[in-house]
CSV table of C-alpha atoms in Angstrom, one decimal:
chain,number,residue,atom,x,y,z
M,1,UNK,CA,-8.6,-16.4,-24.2
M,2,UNK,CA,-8.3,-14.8,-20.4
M,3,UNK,CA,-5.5,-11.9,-20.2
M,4,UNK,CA,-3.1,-11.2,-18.2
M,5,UNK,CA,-1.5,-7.0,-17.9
M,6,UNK,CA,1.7,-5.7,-16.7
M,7,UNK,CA,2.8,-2.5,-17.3
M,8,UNK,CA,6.0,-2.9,-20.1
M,9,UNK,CA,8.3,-0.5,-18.6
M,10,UNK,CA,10.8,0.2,-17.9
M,11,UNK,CA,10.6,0.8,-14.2
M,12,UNK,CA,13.6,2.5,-12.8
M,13,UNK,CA,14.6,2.9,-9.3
M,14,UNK,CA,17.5,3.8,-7.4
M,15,UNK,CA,19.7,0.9,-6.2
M,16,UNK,CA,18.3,0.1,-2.5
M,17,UNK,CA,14.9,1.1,-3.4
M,18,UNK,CA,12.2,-1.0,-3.6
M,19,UNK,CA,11.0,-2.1,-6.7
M,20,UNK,CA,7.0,-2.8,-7.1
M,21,UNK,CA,5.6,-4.6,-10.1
M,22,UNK,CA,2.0,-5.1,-10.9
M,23,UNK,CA,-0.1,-8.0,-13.0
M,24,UNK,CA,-3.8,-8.4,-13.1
M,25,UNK,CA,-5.7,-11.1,-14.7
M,26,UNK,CA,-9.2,-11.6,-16.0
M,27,UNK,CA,-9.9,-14.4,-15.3
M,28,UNK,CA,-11.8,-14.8,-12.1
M,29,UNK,CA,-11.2,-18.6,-11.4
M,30,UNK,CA,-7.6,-18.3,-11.5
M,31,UNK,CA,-6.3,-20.1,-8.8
M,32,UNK,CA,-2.2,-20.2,-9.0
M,33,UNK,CA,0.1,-17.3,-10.0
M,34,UNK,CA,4.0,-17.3,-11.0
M,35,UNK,CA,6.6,-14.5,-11.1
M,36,UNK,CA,9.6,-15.1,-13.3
M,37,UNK,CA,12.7,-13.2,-13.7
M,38,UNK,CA,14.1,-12.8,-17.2
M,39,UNK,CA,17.5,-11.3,-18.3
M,40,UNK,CA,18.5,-10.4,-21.4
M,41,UNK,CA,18.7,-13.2,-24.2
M,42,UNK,CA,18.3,-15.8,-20.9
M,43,UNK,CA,15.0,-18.4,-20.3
M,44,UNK,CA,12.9,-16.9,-17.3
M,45,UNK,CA,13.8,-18.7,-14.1
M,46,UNK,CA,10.6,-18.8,-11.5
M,47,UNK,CA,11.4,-16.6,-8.4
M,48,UNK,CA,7.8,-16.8,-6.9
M,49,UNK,CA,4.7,-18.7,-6.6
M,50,UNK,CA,1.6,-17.6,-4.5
M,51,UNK,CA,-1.5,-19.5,-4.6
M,52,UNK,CA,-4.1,-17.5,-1.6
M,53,UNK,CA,-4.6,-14.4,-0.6
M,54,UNK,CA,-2.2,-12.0,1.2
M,55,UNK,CA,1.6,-11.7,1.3
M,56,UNK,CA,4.2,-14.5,0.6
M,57,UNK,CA,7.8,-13.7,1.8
M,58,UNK,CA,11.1,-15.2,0.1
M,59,UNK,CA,14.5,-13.2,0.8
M,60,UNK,CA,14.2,-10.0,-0.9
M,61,UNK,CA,11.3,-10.7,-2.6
M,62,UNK,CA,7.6,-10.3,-1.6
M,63,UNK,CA,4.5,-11.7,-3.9
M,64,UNK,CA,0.9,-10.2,-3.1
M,65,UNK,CA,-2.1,-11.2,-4.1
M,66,UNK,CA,-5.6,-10.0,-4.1
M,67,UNK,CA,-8.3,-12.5,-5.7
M,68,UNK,CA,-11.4,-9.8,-5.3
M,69,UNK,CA,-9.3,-7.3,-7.5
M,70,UNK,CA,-7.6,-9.7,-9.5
M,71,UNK,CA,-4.3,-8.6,-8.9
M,72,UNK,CA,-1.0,-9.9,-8.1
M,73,UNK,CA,2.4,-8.1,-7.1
M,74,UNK,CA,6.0,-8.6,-6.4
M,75,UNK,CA,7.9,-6.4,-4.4
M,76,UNK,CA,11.6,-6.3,-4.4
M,77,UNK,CA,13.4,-4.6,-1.6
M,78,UNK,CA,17.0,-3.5,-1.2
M,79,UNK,CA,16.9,-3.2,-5.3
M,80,UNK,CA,20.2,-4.2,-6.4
M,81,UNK,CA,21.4,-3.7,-9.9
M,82,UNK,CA,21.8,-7.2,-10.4
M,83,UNK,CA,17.8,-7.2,-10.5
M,84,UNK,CA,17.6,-5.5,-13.7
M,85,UNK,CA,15.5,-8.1,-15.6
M,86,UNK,CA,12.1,-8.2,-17.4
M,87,UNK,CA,9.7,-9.6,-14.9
M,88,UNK,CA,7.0,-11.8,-15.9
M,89,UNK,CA,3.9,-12.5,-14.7
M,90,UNK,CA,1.6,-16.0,-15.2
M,91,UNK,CA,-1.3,-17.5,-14.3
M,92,UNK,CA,-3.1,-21.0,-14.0
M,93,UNK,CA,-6.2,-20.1,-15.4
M,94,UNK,CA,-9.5,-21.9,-14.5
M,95,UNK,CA,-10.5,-22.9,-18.4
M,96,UNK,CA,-9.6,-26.2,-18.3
M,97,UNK,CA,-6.3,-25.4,-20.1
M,98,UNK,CA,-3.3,-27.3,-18.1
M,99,UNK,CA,-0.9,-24.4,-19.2
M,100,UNK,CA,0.1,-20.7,-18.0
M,101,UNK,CA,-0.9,-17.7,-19.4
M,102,UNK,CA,2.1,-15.5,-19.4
M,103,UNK,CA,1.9,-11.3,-19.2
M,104,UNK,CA,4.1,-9.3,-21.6
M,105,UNK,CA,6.3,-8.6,-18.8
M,106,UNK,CA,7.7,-6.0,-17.1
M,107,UNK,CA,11.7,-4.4,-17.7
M,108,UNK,CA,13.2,-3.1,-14.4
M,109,UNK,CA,15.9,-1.4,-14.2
M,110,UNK,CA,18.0,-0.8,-10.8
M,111,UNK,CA,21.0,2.6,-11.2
M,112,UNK,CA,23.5,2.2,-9.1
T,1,UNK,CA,22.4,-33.1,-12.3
T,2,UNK,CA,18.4,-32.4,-12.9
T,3,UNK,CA,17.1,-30.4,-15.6
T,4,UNK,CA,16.1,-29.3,-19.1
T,5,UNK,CA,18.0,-29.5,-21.8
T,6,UNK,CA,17.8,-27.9,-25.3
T,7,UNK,CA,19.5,-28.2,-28.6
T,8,UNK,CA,20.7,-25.9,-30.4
T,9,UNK,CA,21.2,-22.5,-28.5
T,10,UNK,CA,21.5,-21.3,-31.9
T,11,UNK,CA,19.8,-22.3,-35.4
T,12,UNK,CA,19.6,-20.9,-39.1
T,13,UNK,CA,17.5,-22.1,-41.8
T,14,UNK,CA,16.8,-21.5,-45.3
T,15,UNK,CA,12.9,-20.5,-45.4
T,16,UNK,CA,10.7,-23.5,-46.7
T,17,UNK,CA,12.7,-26.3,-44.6
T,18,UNK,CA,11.3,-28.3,-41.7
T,19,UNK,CA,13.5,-28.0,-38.3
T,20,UNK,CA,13.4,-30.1,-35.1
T,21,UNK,CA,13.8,-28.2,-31.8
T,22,UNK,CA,14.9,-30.4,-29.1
T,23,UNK,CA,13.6,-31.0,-25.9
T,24,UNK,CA,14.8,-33.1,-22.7
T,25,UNK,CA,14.4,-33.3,-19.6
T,26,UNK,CA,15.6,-35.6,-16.4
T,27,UNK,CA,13.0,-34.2,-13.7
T,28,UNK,CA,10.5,-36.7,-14.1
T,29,UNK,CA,8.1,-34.4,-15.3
T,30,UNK,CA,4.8,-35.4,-16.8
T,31,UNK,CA,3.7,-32.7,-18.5
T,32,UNK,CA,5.9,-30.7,-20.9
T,33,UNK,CA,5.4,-27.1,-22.8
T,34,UNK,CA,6.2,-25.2,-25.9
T,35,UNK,CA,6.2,-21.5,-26.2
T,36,UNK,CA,7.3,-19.1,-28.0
T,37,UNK,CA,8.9,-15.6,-27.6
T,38,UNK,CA,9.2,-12.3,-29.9
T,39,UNK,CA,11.4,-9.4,-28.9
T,40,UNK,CA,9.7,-7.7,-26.4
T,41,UNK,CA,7.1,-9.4,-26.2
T,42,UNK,CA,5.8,-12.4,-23.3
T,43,UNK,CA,5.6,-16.3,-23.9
T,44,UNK,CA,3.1,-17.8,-26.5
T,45,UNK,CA,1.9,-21.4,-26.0
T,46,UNK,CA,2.7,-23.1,-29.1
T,47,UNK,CA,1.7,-26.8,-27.7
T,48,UNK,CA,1.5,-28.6,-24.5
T,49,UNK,CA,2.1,-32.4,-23.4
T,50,UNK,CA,0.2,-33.6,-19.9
T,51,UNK,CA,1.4,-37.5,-20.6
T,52,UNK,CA,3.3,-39.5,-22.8
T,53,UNK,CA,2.0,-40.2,-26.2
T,54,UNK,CA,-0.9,-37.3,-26.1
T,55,UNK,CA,-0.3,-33.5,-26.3
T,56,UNK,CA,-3.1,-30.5,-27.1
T,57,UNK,CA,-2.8,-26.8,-28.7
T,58,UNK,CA,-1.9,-24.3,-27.5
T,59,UNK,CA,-2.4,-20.3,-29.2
T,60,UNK,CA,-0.5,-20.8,-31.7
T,61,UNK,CA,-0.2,-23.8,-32.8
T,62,UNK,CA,-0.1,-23.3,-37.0
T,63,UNK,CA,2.7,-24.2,-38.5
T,64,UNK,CA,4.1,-26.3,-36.1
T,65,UNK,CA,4.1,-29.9,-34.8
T,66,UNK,CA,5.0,-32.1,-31.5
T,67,UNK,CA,5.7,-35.4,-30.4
T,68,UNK,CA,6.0,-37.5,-26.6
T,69,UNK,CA,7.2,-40.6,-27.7
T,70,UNK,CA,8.8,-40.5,-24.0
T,71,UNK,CA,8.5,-39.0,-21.0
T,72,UNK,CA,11.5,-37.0,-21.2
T,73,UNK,CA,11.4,-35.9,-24.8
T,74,UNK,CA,9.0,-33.4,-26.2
T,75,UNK,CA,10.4,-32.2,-29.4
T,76,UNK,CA,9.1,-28.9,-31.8
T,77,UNK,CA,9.0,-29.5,-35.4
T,78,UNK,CA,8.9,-26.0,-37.2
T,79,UNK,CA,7.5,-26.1,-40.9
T,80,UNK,CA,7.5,-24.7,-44.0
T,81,UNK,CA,3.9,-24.0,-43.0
T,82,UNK,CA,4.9,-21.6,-40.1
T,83,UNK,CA,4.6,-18.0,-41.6
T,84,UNK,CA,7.1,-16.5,-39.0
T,85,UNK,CA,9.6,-18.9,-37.6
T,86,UNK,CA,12.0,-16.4,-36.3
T,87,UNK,CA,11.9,-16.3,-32.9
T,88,UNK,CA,13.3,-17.7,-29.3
T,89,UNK,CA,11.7,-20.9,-28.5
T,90,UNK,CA,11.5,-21.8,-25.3
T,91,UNK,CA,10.6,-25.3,-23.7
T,92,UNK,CA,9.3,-26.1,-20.1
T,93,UNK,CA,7.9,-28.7,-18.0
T,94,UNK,CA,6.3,-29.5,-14.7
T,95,UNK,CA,5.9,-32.0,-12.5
T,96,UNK,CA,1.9,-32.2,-12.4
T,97,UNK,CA,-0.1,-31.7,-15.3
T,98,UNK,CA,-2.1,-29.8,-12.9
T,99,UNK,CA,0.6,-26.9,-14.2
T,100,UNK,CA,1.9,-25.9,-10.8
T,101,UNK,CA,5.7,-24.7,-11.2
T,102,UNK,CA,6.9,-24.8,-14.4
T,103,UNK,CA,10.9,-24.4,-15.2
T,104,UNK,CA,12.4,-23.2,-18.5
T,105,UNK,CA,15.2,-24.7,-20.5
T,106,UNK,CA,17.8,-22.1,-22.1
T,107,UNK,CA,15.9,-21.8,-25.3
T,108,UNK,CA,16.7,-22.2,-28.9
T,109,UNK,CA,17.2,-19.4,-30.9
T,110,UNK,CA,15.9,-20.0,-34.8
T,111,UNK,CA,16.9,-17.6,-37.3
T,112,UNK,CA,15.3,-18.0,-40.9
T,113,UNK,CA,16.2,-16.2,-44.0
């Protein structure tokens, strides 16, 4: 099975900072990638989807991707404390599989 | 009101009993996901469902069984077989079994001793 990395955290950062979160993937044919937000003892709820190269913009939240390195990112500006989550990256991989491959996540937290 | 539901939030059972997760959802999804979660750890893909009345493995699939009986039902069947059922079980679904989107129900949380 393909992988996919994030760093585990926790990332801290001062609130109205911006928070940057990193994911790469090994497999090469991926073609779609997710961010999900997670809180404590909660289901993740999808924040961000980004399918071809470059920057995708939503509110606060920027998703970056980079096929040749095999890397995505989400960047969240103005960090509120309310964005301390475990983030969670995913990937449609090309094997044929109809199903994500989710990273471990990473934990962010935002001090007021 | 659109989304996925899941019965029970919360769930204890004696170890060597069966138990049914539920799954349900009023999206008009086709394709429908299992996964699995340990603490601080990412989601495992315990079985997945692109159309009614035909599901595959996923990782982890020992120990457990599925149905789709109908489009909007999916349900997880824990067994006795399942070495470690302790966990937060999470269902999902999508509108494409091309797996674009998919959105989470709020999880069942099994506990067995």
């Amino acid at each position: 099975q393909k992988e996919v990395e994030q760093n585990s955290g926790p990332l801290s950062v001062p609130e109205g900072a911006i928070a940057s979160l990193n994911c790469t993937y090994s497999d090469r044919g991926s073609q779609s990638f997710f961010w999900y937000r997670q809180y404590s003892g909660k289901s993740p709820e999808l924040i961000m989807s980004i399918y071809s190269n470059g920057d995708k913009e939503d509110g606060r939240f920027t998703a970056q991707l980079n096929k040749a390195s095999q890397y995505v990112s989400l960047l969240i500006r103005d960090s509120q404390p309310s964005d301390s989550a475990t983030y969670l990256c995913a990937v449609n991989e090309d094997t044929g599989r109809r199903a994500l491959t989710f990273g471990s996540g990473t934990r962010l937290q935002v001090q007021p | 009101d659109g989304g996925i539901t899941q019965s029970p939030k919360y769930l204890f059972r004696k170890e060597g009993q069966n138990v049914t997760l539920s799954c349900e959802q009023n999206l008009n999804h086709d394709a429908m996901y299992w996964y699995r979660q340990d603490p601080g750890q990412g989601l495992r893909l315990i079985y997945y469902s692109q159309i009614v009345n035909d599901f595959q493995k996923g990782d982890i699939a020992e120990g457990y069984s599925v149905s789709r009986e109908k489009k909007e039902s999916f349900p997880l069947t824990v067994t006795s077989a399942q070495k470690n059922p302790t966990a937060f079980y999470l269902c999902a679904s999508s509108k494409e079994a091309a797996s674009k989107e998919q959105y989470f129900g709020p999880g069942t949380r099994l506990t067995v001793t």
